[in-house]
Coordinates of C-alpha atoms and ligand atoms in Angstrom, one line a residue:
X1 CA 21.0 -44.1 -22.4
X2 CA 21.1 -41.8 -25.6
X3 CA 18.7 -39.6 -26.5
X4 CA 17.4 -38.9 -30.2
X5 CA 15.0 -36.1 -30.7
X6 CA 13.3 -36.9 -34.3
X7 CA 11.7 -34.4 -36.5
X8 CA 12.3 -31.1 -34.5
X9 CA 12.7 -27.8 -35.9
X10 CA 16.2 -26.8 -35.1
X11 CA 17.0 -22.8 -34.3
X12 CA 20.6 -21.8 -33.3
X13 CA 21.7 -18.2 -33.7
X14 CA 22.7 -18.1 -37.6
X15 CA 19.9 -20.8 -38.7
X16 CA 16.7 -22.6 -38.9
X17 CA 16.1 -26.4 -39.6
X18 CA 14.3 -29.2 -39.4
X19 CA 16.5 -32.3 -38.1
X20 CA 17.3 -35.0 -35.6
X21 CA 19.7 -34.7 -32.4
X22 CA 21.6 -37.2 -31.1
X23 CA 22.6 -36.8 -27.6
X24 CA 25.2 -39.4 -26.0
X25 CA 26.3 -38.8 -22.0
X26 CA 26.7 -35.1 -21.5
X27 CA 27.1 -33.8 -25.3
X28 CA 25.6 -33.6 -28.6
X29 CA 26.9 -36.2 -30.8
X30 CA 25.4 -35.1 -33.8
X31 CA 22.9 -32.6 -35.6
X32 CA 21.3 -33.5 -39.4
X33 CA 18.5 -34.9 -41.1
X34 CA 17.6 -38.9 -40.6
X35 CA 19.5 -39.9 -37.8
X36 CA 19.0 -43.6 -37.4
X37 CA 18.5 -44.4 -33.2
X38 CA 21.4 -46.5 -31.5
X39 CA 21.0 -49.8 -29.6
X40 CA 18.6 -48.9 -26.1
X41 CA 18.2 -45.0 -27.4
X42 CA 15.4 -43.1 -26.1
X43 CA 13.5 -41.6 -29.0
X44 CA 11.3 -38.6 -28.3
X45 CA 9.2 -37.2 -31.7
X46 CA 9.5 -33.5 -31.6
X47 CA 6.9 -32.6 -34.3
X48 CA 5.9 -28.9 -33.5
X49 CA 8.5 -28.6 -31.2
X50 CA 11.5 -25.9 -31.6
X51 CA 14.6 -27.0 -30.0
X52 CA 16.8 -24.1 -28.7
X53 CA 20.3 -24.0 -27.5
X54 CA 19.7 -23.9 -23.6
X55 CA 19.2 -20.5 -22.7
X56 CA 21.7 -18.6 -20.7
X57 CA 20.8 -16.1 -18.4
X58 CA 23.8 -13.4 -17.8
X59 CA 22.8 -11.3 -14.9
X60 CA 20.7 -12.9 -12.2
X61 CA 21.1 -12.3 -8.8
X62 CA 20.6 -15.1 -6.0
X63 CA 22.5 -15.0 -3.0
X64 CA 21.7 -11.3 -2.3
X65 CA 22.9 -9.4 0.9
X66 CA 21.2 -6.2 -0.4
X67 CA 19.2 -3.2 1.2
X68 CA 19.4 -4.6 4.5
X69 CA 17.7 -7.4 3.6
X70 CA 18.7 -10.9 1.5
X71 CA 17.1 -11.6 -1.8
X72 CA 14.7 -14.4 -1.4
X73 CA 15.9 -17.4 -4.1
X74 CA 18.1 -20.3 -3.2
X75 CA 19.8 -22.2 -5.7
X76 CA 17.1 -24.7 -5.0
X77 CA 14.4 -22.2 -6.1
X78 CA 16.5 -20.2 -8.4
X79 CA 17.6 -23.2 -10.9
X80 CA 14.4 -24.9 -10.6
X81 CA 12.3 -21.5 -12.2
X82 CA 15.7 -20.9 -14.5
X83 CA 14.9 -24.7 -16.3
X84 CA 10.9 -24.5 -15.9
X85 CA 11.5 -21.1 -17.9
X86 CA 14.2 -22.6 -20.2
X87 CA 17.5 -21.3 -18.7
X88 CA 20.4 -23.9 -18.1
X89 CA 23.0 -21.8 -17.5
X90 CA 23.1 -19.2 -14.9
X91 CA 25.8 -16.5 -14.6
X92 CA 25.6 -14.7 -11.0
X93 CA 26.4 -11.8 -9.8
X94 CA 29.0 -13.0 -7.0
X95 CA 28.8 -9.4 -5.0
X96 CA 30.9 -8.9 -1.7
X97 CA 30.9 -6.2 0.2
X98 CA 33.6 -3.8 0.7
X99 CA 35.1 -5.0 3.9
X100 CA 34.3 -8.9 2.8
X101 CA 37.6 -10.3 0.8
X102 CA 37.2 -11.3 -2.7
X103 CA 38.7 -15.1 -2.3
X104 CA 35.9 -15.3 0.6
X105 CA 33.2 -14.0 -0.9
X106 CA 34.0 -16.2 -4.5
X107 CA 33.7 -19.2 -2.2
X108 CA 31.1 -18.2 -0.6
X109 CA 28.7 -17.6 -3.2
X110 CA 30.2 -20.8 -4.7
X111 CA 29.1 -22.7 -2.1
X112 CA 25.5 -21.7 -2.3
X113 CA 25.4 -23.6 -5.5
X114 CA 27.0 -26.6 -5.5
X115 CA 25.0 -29.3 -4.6
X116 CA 21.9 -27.5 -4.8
X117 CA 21.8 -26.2 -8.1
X118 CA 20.4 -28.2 -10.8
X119 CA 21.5 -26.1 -13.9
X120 CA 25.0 -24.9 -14.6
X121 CA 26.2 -21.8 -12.7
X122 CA 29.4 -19.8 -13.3
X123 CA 29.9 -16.2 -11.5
X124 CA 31.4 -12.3 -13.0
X125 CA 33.6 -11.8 -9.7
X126 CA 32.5 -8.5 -8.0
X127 CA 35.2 -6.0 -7.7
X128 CA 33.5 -3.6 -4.7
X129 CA 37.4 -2.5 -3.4
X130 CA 40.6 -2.3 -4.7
X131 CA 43.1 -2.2 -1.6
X132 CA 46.7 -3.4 -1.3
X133 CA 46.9 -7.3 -1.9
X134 CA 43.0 -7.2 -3.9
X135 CA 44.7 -7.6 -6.9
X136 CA 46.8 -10.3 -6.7
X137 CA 43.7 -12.2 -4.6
X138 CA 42.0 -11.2 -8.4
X139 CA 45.0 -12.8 -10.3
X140 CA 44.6 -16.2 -8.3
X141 CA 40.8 -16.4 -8.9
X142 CA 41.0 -15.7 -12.3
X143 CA 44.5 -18.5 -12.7
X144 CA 42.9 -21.2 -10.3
X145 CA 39.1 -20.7 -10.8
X146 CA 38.5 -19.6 -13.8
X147 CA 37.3 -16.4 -13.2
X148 CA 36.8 -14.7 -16.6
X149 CA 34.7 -11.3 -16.1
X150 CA 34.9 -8.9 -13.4
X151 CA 31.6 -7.0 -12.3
X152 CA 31.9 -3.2 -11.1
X153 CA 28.9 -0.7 -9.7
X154 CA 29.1 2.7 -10.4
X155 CA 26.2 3.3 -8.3
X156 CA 25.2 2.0 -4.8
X157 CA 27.6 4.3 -3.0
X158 CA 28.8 3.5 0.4
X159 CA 27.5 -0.4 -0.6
X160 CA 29.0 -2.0 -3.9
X161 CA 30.2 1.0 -5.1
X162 CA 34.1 2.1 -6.2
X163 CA 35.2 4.9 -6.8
X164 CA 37.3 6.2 -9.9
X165 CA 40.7 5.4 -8.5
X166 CA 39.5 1.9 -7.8
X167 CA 37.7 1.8 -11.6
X168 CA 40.8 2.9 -13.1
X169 CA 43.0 -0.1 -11.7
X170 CA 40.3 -2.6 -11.9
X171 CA 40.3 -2.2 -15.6
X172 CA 44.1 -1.8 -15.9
X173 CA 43.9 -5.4 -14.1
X174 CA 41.0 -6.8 -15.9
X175 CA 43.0 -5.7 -20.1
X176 CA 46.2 -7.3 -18.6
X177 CA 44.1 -10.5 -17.5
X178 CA 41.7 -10.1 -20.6
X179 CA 39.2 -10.6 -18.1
X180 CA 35.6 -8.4 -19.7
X181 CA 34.3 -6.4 -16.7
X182 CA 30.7 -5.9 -16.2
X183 CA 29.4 -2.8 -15.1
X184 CA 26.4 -0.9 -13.7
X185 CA 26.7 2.1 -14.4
X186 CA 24.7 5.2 -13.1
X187 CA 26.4 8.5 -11.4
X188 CA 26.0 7.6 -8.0
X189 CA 26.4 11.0 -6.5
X190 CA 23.5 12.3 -9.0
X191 CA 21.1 9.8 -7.2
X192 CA 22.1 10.7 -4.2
X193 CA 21.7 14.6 -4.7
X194 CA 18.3 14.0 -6.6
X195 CA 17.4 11.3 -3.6
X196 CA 17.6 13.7 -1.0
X197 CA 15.7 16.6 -3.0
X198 CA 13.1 14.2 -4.3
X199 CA 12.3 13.2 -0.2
X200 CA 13.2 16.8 1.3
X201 CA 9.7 17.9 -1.1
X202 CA 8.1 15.1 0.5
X203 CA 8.4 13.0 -2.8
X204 CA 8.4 9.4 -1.8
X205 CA 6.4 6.9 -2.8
X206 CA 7.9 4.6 -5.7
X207 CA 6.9 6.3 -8.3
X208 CA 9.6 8.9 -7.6
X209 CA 12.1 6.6 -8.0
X210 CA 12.6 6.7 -11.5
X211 CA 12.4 10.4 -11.3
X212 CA 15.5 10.1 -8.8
X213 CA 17.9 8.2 -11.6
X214 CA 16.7 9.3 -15.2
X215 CA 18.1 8.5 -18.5
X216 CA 20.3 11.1 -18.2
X217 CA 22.1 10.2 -14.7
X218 CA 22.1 6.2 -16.8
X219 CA 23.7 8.0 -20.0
X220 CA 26.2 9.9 -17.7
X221 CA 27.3 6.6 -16.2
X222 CA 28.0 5.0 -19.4
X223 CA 29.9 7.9 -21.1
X224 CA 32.2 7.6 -17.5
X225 CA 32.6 3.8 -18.0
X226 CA 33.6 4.3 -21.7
X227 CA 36.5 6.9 -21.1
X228 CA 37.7 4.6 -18.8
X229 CA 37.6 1.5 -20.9
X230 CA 39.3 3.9 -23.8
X231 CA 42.1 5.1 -22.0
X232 CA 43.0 1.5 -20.6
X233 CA 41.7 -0.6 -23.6
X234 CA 39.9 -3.0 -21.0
X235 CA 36.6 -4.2 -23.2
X236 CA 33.5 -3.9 -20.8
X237 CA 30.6 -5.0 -20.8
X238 CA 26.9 -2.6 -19.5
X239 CA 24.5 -4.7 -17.8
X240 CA 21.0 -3.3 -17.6
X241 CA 20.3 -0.5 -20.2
X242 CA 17.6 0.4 -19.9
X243 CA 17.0 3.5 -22.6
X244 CA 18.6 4.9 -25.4
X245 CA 20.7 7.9 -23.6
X246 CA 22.6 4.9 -22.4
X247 CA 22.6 2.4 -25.0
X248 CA 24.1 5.9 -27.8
X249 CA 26.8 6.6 -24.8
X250 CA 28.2 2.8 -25.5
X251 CA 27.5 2.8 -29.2
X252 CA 29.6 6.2 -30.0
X253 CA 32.5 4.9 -27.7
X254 CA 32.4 2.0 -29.8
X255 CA 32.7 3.8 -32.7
X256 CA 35.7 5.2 -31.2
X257 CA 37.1 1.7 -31.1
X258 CA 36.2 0.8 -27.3
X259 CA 35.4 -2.6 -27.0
X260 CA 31.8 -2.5 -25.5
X261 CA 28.9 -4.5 -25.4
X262 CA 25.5 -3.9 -24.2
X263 CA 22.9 -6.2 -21.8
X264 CA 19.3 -5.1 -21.5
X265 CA 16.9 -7.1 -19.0
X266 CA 13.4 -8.6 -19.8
X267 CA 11.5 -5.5 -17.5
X268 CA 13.2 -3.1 -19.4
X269 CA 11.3 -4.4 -22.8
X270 CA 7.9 -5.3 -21.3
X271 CA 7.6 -2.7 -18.5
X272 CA 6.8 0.8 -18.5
X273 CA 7.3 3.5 -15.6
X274 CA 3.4 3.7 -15.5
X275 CA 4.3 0.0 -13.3
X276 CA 5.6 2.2 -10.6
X277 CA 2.8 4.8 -10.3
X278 CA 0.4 2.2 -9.5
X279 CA -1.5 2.9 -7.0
X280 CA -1.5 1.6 -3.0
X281 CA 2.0 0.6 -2.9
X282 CA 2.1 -1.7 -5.9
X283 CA 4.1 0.4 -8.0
X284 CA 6.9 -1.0 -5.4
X285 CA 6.9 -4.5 -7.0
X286 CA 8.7 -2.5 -9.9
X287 CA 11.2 -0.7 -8.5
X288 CA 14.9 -1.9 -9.9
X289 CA 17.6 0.0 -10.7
X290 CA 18.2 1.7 -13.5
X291 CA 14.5 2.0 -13.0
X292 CA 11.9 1.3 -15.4
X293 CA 11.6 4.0 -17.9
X294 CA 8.6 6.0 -20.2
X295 CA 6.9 3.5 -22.9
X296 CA 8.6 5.3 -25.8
X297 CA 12.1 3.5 -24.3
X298 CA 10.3 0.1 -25.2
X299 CA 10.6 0.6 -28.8
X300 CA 14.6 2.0 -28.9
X301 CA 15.1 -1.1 -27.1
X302 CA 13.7 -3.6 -29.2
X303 CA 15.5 -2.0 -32.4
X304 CA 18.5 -2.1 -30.7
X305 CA 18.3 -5.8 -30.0
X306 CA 16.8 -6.6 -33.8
X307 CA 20.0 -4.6 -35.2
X308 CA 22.6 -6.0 -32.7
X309 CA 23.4 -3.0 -31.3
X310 CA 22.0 -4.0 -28.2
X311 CA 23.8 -7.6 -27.6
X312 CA 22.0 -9.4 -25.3
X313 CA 18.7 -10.1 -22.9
X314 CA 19.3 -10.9 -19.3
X315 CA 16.8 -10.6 -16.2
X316 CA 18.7 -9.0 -13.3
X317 CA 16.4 -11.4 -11.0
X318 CA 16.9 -10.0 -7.8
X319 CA 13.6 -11.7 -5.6
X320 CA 11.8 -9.7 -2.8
X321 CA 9.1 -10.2 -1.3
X322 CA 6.3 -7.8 -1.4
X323 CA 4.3 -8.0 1.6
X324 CA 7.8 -7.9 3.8
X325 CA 11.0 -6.9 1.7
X326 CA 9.5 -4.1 -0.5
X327 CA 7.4 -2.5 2.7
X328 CA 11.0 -1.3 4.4
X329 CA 10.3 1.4 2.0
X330 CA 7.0 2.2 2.4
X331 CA 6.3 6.1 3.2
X332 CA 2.7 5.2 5.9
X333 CA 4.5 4.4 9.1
X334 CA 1.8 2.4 9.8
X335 CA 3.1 -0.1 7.2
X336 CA 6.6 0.3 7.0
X337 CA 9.0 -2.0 8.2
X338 CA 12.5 -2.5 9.3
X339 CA 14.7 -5.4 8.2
X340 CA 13.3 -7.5 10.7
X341 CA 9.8 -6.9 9.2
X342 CA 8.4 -5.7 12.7
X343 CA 6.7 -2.3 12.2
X344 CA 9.3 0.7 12.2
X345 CA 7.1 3.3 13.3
X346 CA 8.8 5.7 11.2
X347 CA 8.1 6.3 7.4
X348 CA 10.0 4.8 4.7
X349 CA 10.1 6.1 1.2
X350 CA 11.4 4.9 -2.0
X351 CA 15.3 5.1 -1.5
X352 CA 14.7 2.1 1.0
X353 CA 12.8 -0.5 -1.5
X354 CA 14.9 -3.1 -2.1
X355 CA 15.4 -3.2 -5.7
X356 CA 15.1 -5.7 -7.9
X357 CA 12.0 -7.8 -10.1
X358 CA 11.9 -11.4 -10.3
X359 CA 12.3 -12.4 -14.0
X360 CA 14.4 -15.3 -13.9
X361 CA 11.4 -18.1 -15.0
X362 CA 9.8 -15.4 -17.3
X363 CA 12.3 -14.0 -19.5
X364 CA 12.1 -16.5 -22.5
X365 CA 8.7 -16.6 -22.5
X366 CA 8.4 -13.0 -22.6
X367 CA 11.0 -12.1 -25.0
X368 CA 9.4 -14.8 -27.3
X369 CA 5.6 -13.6 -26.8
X370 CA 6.7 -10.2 -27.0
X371 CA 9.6 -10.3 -29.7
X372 CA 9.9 -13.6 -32.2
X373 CA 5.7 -13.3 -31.8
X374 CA 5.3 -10.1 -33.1
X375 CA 7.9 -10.3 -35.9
X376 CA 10.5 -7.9 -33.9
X377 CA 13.3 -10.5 -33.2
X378 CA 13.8 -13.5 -36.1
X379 CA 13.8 -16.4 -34.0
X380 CA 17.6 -16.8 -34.9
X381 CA 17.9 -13.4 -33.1
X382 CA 16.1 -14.5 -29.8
X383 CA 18.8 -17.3 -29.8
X384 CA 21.1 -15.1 -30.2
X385 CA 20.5 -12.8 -27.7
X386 CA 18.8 -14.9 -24.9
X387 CA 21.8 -17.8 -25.1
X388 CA 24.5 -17.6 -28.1
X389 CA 25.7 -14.1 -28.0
X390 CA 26.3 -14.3 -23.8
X391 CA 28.3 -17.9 -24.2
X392 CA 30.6 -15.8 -26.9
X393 CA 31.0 -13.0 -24.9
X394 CA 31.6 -15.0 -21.6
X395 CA 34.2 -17.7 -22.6
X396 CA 31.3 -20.7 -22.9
X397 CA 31.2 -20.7 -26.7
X398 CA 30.2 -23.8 -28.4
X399 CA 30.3 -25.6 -25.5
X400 CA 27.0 -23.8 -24.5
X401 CA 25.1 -21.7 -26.6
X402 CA 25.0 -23.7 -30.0
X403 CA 23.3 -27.0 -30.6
X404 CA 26.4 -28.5 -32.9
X405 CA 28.1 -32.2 -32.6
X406 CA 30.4 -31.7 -29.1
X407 CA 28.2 -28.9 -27.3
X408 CA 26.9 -29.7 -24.0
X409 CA 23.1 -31.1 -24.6
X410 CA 21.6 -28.2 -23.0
X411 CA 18.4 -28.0 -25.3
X412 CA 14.9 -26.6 -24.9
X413 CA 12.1 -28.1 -26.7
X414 CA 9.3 -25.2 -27.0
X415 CA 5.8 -25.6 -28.7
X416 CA 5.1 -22.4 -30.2
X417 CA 1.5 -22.7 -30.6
X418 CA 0.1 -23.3 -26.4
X419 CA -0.5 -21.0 -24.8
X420 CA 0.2 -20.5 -20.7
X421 CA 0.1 -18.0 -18.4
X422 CA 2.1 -16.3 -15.8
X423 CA 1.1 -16.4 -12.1
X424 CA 2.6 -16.3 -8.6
X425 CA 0.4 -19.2 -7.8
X426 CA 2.6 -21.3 -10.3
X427 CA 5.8 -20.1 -10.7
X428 CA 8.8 -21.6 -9.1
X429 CA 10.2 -18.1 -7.7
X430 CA 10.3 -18.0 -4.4
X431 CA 9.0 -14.3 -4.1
X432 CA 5.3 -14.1 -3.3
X433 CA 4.2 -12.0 -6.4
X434 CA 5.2 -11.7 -10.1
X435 CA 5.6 -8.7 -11.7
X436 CA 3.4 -10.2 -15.0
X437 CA 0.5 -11.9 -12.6
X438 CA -2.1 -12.8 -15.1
X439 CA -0.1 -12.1 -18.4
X440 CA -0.6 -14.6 -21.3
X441 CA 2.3 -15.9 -22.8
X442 CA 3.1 -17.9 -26.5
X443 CA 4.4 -21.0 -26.7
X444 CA 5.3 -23.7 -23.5
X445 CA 8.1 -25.1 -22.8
X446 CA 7.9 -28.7 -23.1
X447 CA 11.6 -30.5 -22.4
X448 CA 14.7 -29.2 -20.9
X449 CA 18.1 -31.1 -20.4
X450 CA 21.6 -30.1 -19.0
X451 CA 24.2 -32.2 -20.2
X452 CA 22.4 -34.7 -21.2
X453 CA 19.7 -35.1 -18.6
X454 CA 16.0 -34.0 -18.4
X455 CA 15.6 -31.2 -15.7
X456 CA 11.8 -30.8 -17.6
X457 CA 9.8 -33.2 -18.9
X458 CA 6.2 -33.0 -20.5
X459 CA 6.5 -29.7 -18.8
X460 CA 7.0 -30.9 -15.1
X461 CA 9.8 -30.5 -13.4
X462 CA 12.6 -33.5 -13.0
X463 CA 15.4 -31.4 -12.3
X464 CA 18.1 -33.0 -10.1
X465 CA 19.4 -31.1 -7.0
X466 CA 23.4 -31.0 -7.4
X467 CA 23.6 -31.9 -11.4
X468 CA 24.4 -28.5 -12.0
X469 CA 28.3 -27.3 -12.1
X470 CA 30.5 -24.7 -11.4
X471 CA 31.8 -23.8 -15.0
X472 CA 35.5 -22.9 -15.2
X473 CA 36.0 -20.5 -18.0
X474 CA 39.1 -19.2 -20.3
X475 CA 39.6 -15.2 -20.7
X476 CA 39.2 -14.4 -24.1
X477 CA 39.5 -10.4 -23.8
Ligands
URP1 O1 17.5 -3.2 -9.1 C1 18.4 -4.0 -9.3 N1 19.0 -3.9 -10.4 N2 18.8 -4.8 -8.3 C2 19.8 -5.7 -8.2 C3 21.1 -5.1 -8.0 C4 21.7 -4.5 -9.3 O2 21.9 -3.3 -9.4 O3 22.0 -5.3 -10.2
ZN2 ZN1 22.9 -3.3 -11.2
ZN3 ZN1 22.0 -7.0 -11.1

């Protein structure tokens, strides 16, 4: 049955409108002012209402073998809070580890998805090796799958990490695919070195994590990515900045013609270090990597994103529980566990929190509450960065991204003037805390659809299990 939404007010990336949208089957048919209904349309009057381009989220983790442990989200979970908080697209982190082969692992964390998720899902293809025979695997995935952006770590040595030789072929690989490769990028032997120190002087609750990989050890990763990306013209992409040591690294090399773009995450913009000193273990629900830096990084980060030096908002939603996952670090061994959450008898410290915050149902609201609400993002801009500028980048553009005749009718209907409020209690995460318990957000999200098809209604969920698909996308680097 079509759909026409009457009377909204319209906001892509590069405008703002009041108008009508006519969606027929999976697409938008057409976008404008007094669009008459067909025969047996639905017609839903969205006075009040915003309609978005479905947001895209470009970093999320959720099938996580990390730290020992797994992150806690299924698709099930994970698409369900992605469309309660607005997101219909999903980009995954697909990350193997370096004795698992790539073609496994694709299919693998392909097959977690499909028939469980209900929002679309597409994956940046970890490269944790390069051995004989790992490239040409890379060639097929990226000719038969789709495959259009690699993702690298710099840091998690011994885990996900490669090392320079490996780097240096990946992005040979990656410019003659024109694959983009995202990267994390902090010097992983500086948090080693500073790891040990920081627990040798008996430093170890979380709040000496951030001490253990500071803006500087973040910048230095950068600067190492961008030398690389000059010399072999591959454009890359930093996920997670989270200050502006990093975020001038990128910006000079791009002044020096490397093609670079920049991701920062929702904690970074709401979230200061002061998160992590809390006291009696808390400060562990905060602990990500690059961790969460001083307030004063707030602001740089915001500017960037308002003068599009910074390019786009992500999450990095990697979900673990408190009460279990986050206690394999915790320095009383009284409390600590092992992976198998049975007491270790042994103290943990902060190297041994698995890192990550749950974000992937908050980031919209946050970034609008916290941005388009107090006049630091236009709400072209929030578009921009939360959906348009991550379809452009990642080979989705218009089919997602855009609300324009022949884009997929992904679209959000938001009322800007409710109120709600975030809680653990009520989100669909499966973690069993949120890192904004009790914060009160702007705006609710009223209807979401994915091609066509309410996932959110009246702001309860409808979503279909399975409706969600595996998006095949061209390389356009
Ligand atoms: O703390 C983080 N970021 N956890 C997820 C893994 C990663 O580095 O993206
Ligand atoms: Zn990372
Ligand atoms: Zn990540």
């Amino acid at each position: 049955m079509p759909l026409l939404i009457k009377n909204a007010d319209i906001v892509t990336s590069s405008a703002r409108f009041p108008g009508d949208i006519l969606v027929e089957g999976e697409k938008i048919a057409a976008v404008g002012a007094g669009i008459s209904a067909p025969a047996g349309a639905e017609v839903l009057d969205a006075s009040g209402l915003m309609a978005f381009p479905g947001f895209i989220d470009p970093h999320v983790h959720i099938y996580l073998p990390f730290m020992g442990t797994f992150a806690k989200d299924d698709y099930a979970s994970g698409s369900k809070a992605a469309l309660m908080g607005g997101t219909t697209t999903l980009i995954e982190m697909c990350c193997p580890s370096r004795t698992e082969d790539a073609a496994e692992a694709f299919q693998l964390w392909k097959g977690k998805a499909e028939g469980l998720s209900a929002c679309d899902f597409t994956f940046h293809l970890g490269v944790t090796r390069l051995g004989p025979g790992d490239a040409d695997t890379l060639r097929r995935l990226v000719r038969e799958e789709g495959v259009a952006s690699f993702k690298i770590f710099l840091a998690y040595k011994g885990a996900f990490g490669i090392d320079d030789a490996e780097l240096y072929e990946t992005l040979k690989l990656a410019k003659e695919l024109g694959v983009i490769v995202t990267a994390h990028c902090e010097n992983a032997e500086l948090v080693l070195a500073r790891q040990r120190e920081l627990i040798a002087a008996g430093k170890v609750g979380p709040e000496w994590h951030e001490p253990s990989r500071p803006a500087e050890v973040e910048a230095e990763g950068c600067h190492h990515l961008m030398t690389f990306a000059k010399l072999t013209g591959a454009h890359v992409y930093v996920v997670h900045t989270s200050c502006e040591e990093a975020v001038k690294a990128v910006t000079e090399a791009r002044r020096g013609g490397v093609h670079a773009w920049i991701e920062t995450v929702i904690p970074y913009l709401v979230l200061d270090k002061t998160y992590a000193e809390r006291p009696g273990f808390e400060g562990a629900k905060y602990v990500m990597s690059p961790p969460i830096r001083g307030k004063e990084q707030q602001e740089a980060l915001w500017r960037g994103l308002a003068d599009g030096t910074i390019h786009t908002v992500g999450t990095d939603h990697a979900p673990f529980d408190f009460a279990t996952q986050k206690h394999m670090g915790h320095p009383d061994p009284a409390r600590c566990v092992d992976a198998a959450f049975q007491p270790r008898n042994a103290p943990g410290n902060f190297s041994l929190i698995p890192n990550g915050i749950p974000s992937l149902e908050e980031r919209n609201k946050l970034l609008y509450t916290h941005g388009v609400a107090t006049g630091k993002l236009t709400p072209e801009k929030f578009v921009d960065v939360a959906s348009t500028q991550a379809a452009k980048i990642f080979g989705l553009y218009p089919r997602k991204g855009e609300i324009a005749a022949g884009s997929d009718a992904d679209i959000v209907l938001f009322d800007p003037k409710a109120k709600d409020t975030i809680s653990a209690k009520t989100h669909s995460m499966a973690t069993d805390y949120s890192g904004f318990e009790g914060w009160e957000v702007q705006g609710k999200i009223r209807h979401v659809t994915v091609r066509g098809e309410f996932a959110v209604r009246d702001g309860a969920y409808v979503g279909k299990k399975g409706h969600g698909r595996y998006l095949k996308r061209p390389c356009t680097h």
